[in-house]
Amino acid sequence: PCSLFLNKEFVVLQYEKEDYNMLKGIPKILSPELLKVLAEMGHSDRLVISDGNFPAESMGKNAIVVRCDGHGVPELLEAILQVFPLDTYVEHPMNLMEVMPGDNVETPIWETYKEIVRKYDKRGDAAVGTIERFKFYDETRDAYAIIATGESALYANVMLQKGVVTD
């Protein structure tokens, strides 16, 4: 039901989503560590939710890296957007890593992401942009946090820019 792992400075106990947490209205997939990171973030801070192939640890030398192995990007994106407003001052507060020219890769997961964003941001698909792969890496180096997932889909990385909490 839970797993133990090292996270740079301390040991973290992560519970599986079947376990309950002691808060109402908070998706169970959001661990205490991840909730703390989301709460610490300010307006315009960026959060990367990475797929299993993304070099989260090497890109995250100046960021907080939260391990969510065993979980996919869509389920984490859905849970995060329930508590995390997207920035209304930028055209694309959610960006996806563009497929490299010559890579014969389909990205059906992108449609899943857009379906999720439509639920939580009135701009819908217009809130979603793309960033060239190496520019995505560059921008990740300035991210506040990276969530490393076990997502197996290719080009499944998402960068979110936090907005202002008004509620």
PDB file of C-alpha atoms in Angstrom:
ATOM      1  CA  PRO A   1       0.000   0.000   0.000  1.00  0.00           C
ATOM      2  CA  CYS A   2       2.892   2.445   0.398  1.00  0.00           C
ATOM      3  CA  SER A   3       6.450   2.813  -0.794  1.00  0.00           C
ATOM      4  CA  LEU A   4       9.554   4.303   0.756  1.00  0.00           C
ATOM      5  CA  PHE A   5      12.150   6.217  -1.266  1.00  0.00           C
ATOM      6  CA  LEU A   6      14.937   8.716  -0.826  1.00  0.00           C
ATOM      7  CA  ASN A   7      14.399  12.251  -2.073  1.00  0.00           C
ATOM      8  CA  LYS A   8      17.715  14.149  -1.989  1.00  0.00           C
ATOM      9  CA  GLU A   9      17.472  15.219   1.676  1.00  0.00           C
ATOM     10  CA  PHE A  10      15.028  12.940   3.403  1.00  0.00           C
ATOM     11  CA  VAL A  11      13.056   9.714   3.215  1.00  0.00           C
ATOM     12  CA  VAL A  12       9.494  10.002   1.951  1.00  0.00           C
ATOM     13  CA  LEU A  13       6.666   7.601   2.589  1.00  0.00           C
ATOM     14  CA  GLN A  14       4.286   7.615  -0.375  1.00  0.00           C
ATOM     15  CA  TYR A  15       0.893   5.973  -0.084  1.00  0.00           C
ATOM     16  CA  GLU A  16      -0.895   4.288  -2.943  1.00  0.00           C
ATOM     17  CA  LYS A  17      -4.065   6.004  -4.117  1.00  0.00           C
ATOM     18  CA  GLU A  18      -6.279   3.331  -2.539  1.00  0.00           C
ATOM     19  CA  ASP A  19      -5.205   4.639   0.852  1.00  0.00           C
ATOM     20  CA  TYR A  20      -7.116   7.541   2.325  1.00  0.00           C
ATOM     21  CA  ASN A  21      -5.697  10.853   3.334  1.00  0.00           C
ATOM     22  CA  MET A  22      -6.850  13.032   6.167  1.00  0.00           C
ATOM     23  CA  LEU A  23      -8.109  15.978   4.093  1.00  0.00           C
ATOM     24  CA  LYS A  24     -11.435  16.511   2.395  1.00  0.00           C
ATOM     25  CA  GLY A  25     -11.612  17.537  -1.241  1.00  0.00           C
ATOM     26  CA  ILE A  26      -7.952  16.796  -2.000  1.00  0.00           C
ATOM     27  CA  PRO A  27      -7.286  14.130  -4.645  1.00  0.00           C
ATOM     28  CA  LYS A  28      -5.630  11.156  -2.984  1.00  0.00           C
ATOM     29  CA  ILE A  29      -2.885  10.974  -5.597  1.00  0.00           C
ATOM     30  CA  LEU A  30      -1.476  14.299  -4.332  1.00  0.00           C
ATOM     31  CA  SER A  31       1.036  13.320  -1.665  1.00  0.00           C
ATOM     32  CA  PRO A  32       1.825  15.602   1.268  1.00  0.00           C
ATOM     33  CA  GLU A  33       5.181  16.423  -0.360  1.00  0.00           C
ATOM     34  CA  LEU A  34       3.543  17.363  -3.659  1.00  0.00           C
ATOM     35  CA  LEU A  35       0.834  19.440  -1.938  1.00  0.00           C
ATOM     36  CA  LYS A  36       3.549  21.354  -0.081  1.00  0.00           C
ATOM     37  CA  VAL A  37       5.373  22.093  -3.349  1.00  0.00           C
ATOM     38  CA  LEU A  38       2.170  23.242  -5.087  1.00  0.00           C
ATOM     39  CA  ALA A  39       1.328  25.502  -2.128  1.00  0.00           C
ATOM     40  CA  GLU A  40       4.816  27.034  -2.071  1.00  0.00           C
ATOM     41  CA  MET A  41       4.689  27.961  -5.733  1.00  0.00           C
ATOM     42  CA  GLY A  42       3.841  31.544  -6.593  1.00  0.00           C
ATOM     43  CA  HIS A  43       2.285  33.251  -9.597  1.00  0.00           C
ATOM     44  CA  SER A  44       4.243  32.514 -12.808  1.00  0.00           C
ATOM     45  CA  ASP A  45       6.244  29.652 -11.264  1.00  0.00           C
ATOM     46  CA  ARG A  46       6.466  26.645 -13.553  1.00  0.00           C
ATOM     47  CA  LEU A  47       5.806  23.001 -12.847  1.00  0.00           C
ATOM     48  CA  VAL A  48       6.862  20.193 -15.187  1.00  0.00           C
ATOM     49  CA  ILE A  49       5.049  16.860 -15.117  1.00  0.00           C
ATOM     50  CA  SER A  50       7.440  14.551 -16.928  1.00  0.00           C
ATOM     51  CA  ASP A  51       7.100  11.201 -18.621  1.00  0.00           C
ATOM     52  CA  GLY A  52       9.245   8.220 -17.684  1.00  0.00           C
ATOM     53  CA  ASN A  53      11.915   8.997 -20.280  1.00  0.00           C
ATOM     54  CA  PHE A  54      12.458  12.603 -19.206  1.00  0.00           C
ATOM     55  CA  PRO A  55      15.794  13.362 -17.488  1.00  0.00           C
ATOM     56  CA  ALA A  56      14.081  14.809 -14.403  1.00  0.00           C
ATOM     57  CA  GLU A  57      17.005  14.499 -12.011  1.00  0.00           C
ATOM     58  CA  SER A  58      19.602  16.060 -14.310  1.00  0.00           C
ATOM     59  CA  MET A  59      17.208  18.806 -15.467  1.00  0.00           C
ATOM     60  CA  GLY A  60      16.070  19.396 -11.897  1.00  0.00           C
ATOM     61  CA  LYS A  61      19.414  20.410 -10.361  1.00  0.00           C
ATOM     62  CA  ASN A  62      17.882  23.785  -9.401  1.00  0.00           C
ATOM     63  CA  ALA A  63      14.330  22.518  -8.893  1.00  0.00           C
ATOM     64  CA  ILE A  64      12.442  20.354  -6.463  1.00  0.00           C
ATOM     65  CA  VAL A  65      12.031  16.881  -7.960  1.00  0.00           C
ATOM     66  CA  VAL A  66       9.029  14.915  -6.727  1.00  0.00           C
ATOM     67  CA  ARG A  67       8.965  11.231  -7.656  1.00  0.00           C
ATOM     68  CA  CYS A  68       5.563   9.839  -8.605  1.00  0.00           C
ATOM     69  CA  ASP A  69       6.696   6.584 -10.163  1.00  0.00           C
ATOM     70  CA  GLY A  70       3.834   4.241 -10.868  1.00  0.00           C
ATOM     71  CA  HIS A  71       1.519   7.085 -11.841  1.00  0.00           C
ATOM     72  CA  GLY A  72       0.796   8.516 -15.265  1.00  0.00           C
ATOM     73  CA  VAL A  73       0.779  12.126 -16.365  1.00  0.00           C
ATOM     74  CA  PRO A  74      -3.000  12.325 -17.060  1.00  0.00           C
ATOM     75  CA  GLU A  75      -4.052  11.262 -13.558  1.00  0.00           C
ATOM     76  CA  LEU A  76      -1.601  13.691 -11.958  1.00  0.00           C
ATOM     77  CA  LEU A  77      -2.597  16.527 -14.309  1.00  0.00           C
ATOM     78  CA  GLU A  78      -6.264  15.966 -13.454  1.00  0.00           C
ATOM     79  CA  ALA A  79      -5.556  16.064  -9.722  1.00  0.00           C
ATOM     80  CA  ILE A  80      -3.204  19.053  -9.870  1.00  0.00           C
ATOM     81  CA  LEU A  81      -5.577  21.208 -11.906  1.00  0.00           C
ATOM     82  CA  GLN A  82      -8.195  20.757  -9.188  1.00  0.00           C
ATOM     83  CA  VAL A  83      -6.010  22.811  -6.831  1.00  0.00           C
ATOM     84  CA  PHE A  84      -3.675  24.737  -9.161  1.00  0.00           C
ATOM     85  CA  PRO A  85      -4.870  27.691 -11.241  1.00  0.00           C
ATOM     86  CA  LEU A  86      -3.315  28.235 -14.653  1.00  0.00           C
ATOM     87  CA  ASP A  87      -1.815  31.642 -15.393  1.00  0.00           C
ATOM     88  CA  THR A  88      -4.327  33.960 -17.097  1.00  0.00           C
ATOM     89  CA  TYR A  89      -1.636  36.484 -18.078  1.00  0.00           C
ATOM     90  CA  VAL A  90       0.070  34.277 -20.664  1.00  0.00           C
ATOM     91  CA  GLU A  91      -1.329  32.846 -23.876  1.00  0.00           C
ATOM     92  CA  HIS A  92      -0.303  29.245 -23.157  1.00  0.00           C
ATOM     93  CA  PRO A  93      -0.033  28.435 -19.441  1.00  0.00           C
ATOM     94  CA  MET A  94       0.262  24.772 -20.400  1.00  0.00           C
ATOM     95  CA  ASN A  95       2.918  23.684 -22.867  1.00  0.00           C
ATOM     96  CA  LEU A  96       3.764  20.308 -24.377  1.00  0.00           C
ATOM     97  CA  MET A  97       7.115  19.184 -25.749  1.00  0.00           C
ATOM     98  CA  GLU A  98       6.995  19.236 -29.567  1.00  0.00           C
ATOM     99  CA  VAL A  99       7.793  16.061 -31.460  1.00  0.00           C
ATOM    100  CA  MET A 100      11.200  16.292 -33.126  1.00  0.00           C
ATOM    101  CA  PRO A 101      11.138  16.462 -36.930  1.00  0.00           C
ATOM    102  CA  GLY A 102      11.807  12.981 -38.251  1.00  0.00           C
ATOM    103  CA  ASP A 103      10.426  11.193 -35.189  1.00  0.00           C
ATOM    104  CA  ASN A 104       7.556   9.022 -36.364  1.00  0.00           C
ATOM    105  CA  VAL A 105       5.612   9.359 -33.106  1.00  0.00           C
ATOM    106  CA  GLU A 106       1.895   9.800 -32.532  1.00  0.00           C
ATOM    107  CA  THR A 107       0.782  11.766 -29.469  1.00  0.00           C
ATOM    108  CA  PRO A 108      -2.799  10.716 -28.649  1.00  0.00           C
ATOM    109  CA  ILE A 109      -2.129  11.542 -24.991  1.00  0.00           C
ATOM    110  CA  TRP A 110      -2.170  15.240 -25.964  1.00  0.00           C
ATOM    111  CA  GLU A 111      -5.904  14.982 -26.648  1.00  0.00           C
ATOM    112  CA  THR A 112      -6.368  13.502 -23.167  1.00  0.00           C
ATOM    113  CA  TYR A 113      -4.522  16.503 -21.724  1.00  0.00           C
ATOM    114  CA  LYS A 114      -6.740  18.916 -23.640  1.00  0.00           C
ATOM    115  CA  GLU A 115      -9.865  17.153 -22.361  1.00  0.00           C
ATOM    116  CA  ILE A 116      -8.579  17.605 -18.802  1.00  0.00           C
ATOM    117  CA  VAL A 117      -7.682  21.279 -19.315  1.00  0.00           C
ATOM    118  CA  ARG A 118     -11.178  21.980 -20.725  1.00  0.00           C
ATOM    119  CA  LYS A 119     -12.609  20.989 -17.329  1.00  0.00           C
ATOM    120  CA  TYR A 120     -10.476  23.450 -15.360  1.00  0.00           C
ATOM    121  CA  ASP A 121      -9.694  26.421 -17.636  1.00  0.00           C
ATOM    122  CA  LYS A 122     -12.318  28.323 -19.612  1.00  0.00           C
ATOM    123  CA  ARG A 123      -9.834  28.868 -22.470  1.00  0.00           C
ATOM    124  CA  GLY A 124      -9.882  25.145 -23.149  1.00  0.00           C
ATOM    125  CA  ASP A 125      -7.575  24.024 -25.970  1.00  0.00           C
ATOM    126  CA  ALA A 126      -6.377  27.623 -26.485  1.00  0.00           C
ATOM    127  CA  ALA A 127      -4.544  27.409 -23.137  1.00  0.00           C
ATOM    128  CA  VAL A 128      -2.321  24.643 -24.529  1.00  0.00           C
ATOM    129  CA  GLY A 129       0.774  25.377 -26.600  1.00  0.00           C
ATOM    130  CA  THR A 130       3.896  23.506 -27.655  1.00  0.00           C
ATOM    131  CA  ILE A 131       7.585  24.196 -27.143  1.00  0.00           C
ATOM    132  CA  GLU A 132      10.441  22.828 -29.250  1.00  0.00           C
ATOM    133  CA  ARG A 133      12.176  19.956 -27.438  1.00  0.00           C
ATOM    134  CA  PHE A 134      15.470  21.664 -26.568  1.00  0.00           C
ATOM    135  CA  LYS A 135      13.747  24.918 -25.624  1.00  0.00           C
ATOM    136  CA  PHE A 136      11.489  22.817 -23.354  1.00  0.00           C
ATOM    137  CA  TYR A 137      14.640  21.462 -21.675  1.00  0.00           C
ATOM    138  CA  ASP A 138      16.016  24.997 -21.282  1.00  0.00           C
ATOM    139  CA  GLU A 139      12.786  26.242 -19.718  1.00  0.00           C
ATOM    140  CA  THR A 140      12.647  23.197 -17.439  1.00  0.00           C
ATOM    141  CA  ARG A 141      15.965  24.245 -15.908  1.00  0.00           C
ATOM    142  CA  ASP A 142      14.148  27.331 -14.569  1.00  0.00           C
ATOM    143  CA  ALA A 143      11.113  25.405 -13.296  1.00  0.00           C
ATOM    144  CA  TYR A 144      10.206  25.513  -9.613  1.00  0.00           C
ATOM    145  CA  ALA A 145       9.518  21.770  -9.559  1.00  0.00           C
ATOM    146  CA  ILE A 146       9.511  18.649 -11.706  1.00  0.00           C
ATOM    147  CA  ILE A 147       7.205  15.718 -11.063  1.00  0.00           C
ATOM    148  CA  ALA A 148       8.828  12.547 -12.390  1.00  0.00           C
ATOM    149  CA  THR A 149       6.201   9.986 -13.374  1.00  0.00           C
ATOM    150  CA  GLY A 150       6.195   6.500 -14.771  1.00  0.00           C
ATOM    151  CA  GLU A 151       4.273   7.622 -17.872  1.00  0.00           C
ATOM    152  CA  SER A 152       5.214   5.403 -20.838  1.00  0.00           C
ATOM    153  CA  ALA A 153       3.730   7.543 -23.642  1.00  0.00           C
ATOM    154  CA  LEU A 154       6.341   9.372 -25.707  1.00  0.00           C
ATOM    155  CA  TYR A 155       6.435  13.177 -25.771  1.00  0.00           C
ATOM    156  CA  ALA A 156       4.090  13.182 -22.781  1.00  0.00           C
ATOM    157  CA  ASN A 157       5.804  16.006 -20.874  1.00  0.00           C
ATOM    158  CA  VAL A 158       3.715  18.938 -19.664  1.00  0.00           C
ATOM    159  CA  MET A 159       4.821  22.345 -18.383  1.00  0.00           C
ATOM    160  CA  LEU A 160       2.298  24.325 -16.337  1.00  0.00           C
ATOM    161  CA  GLN A 161       2.576  27.975 -15.337  1.00  0.00           C
ATOM    162  CA  LYS A 162       0.806  28.809 -12.096  1.00  0.00           C
ATOM    163  CA  GLY A 163      -1.746  31.575 -11.944  1.00  0.00           C
ATOM    164  CA  VAL A 164      -3.203  33.603  -9.121  1.00  0.00           C
ATOM    165  CA  VAL A 165      -5.376  31.878  -6.517  1.00  0.00           C
ATOM    166  CA  THR A 166      -8.529  33.975  -6.256  1.00  0.00           C
ATOM    167  CA  ASP A 167     -10.845  31.682  -4.273  1.00  0.00           C
TER     168      ASP A 167
END
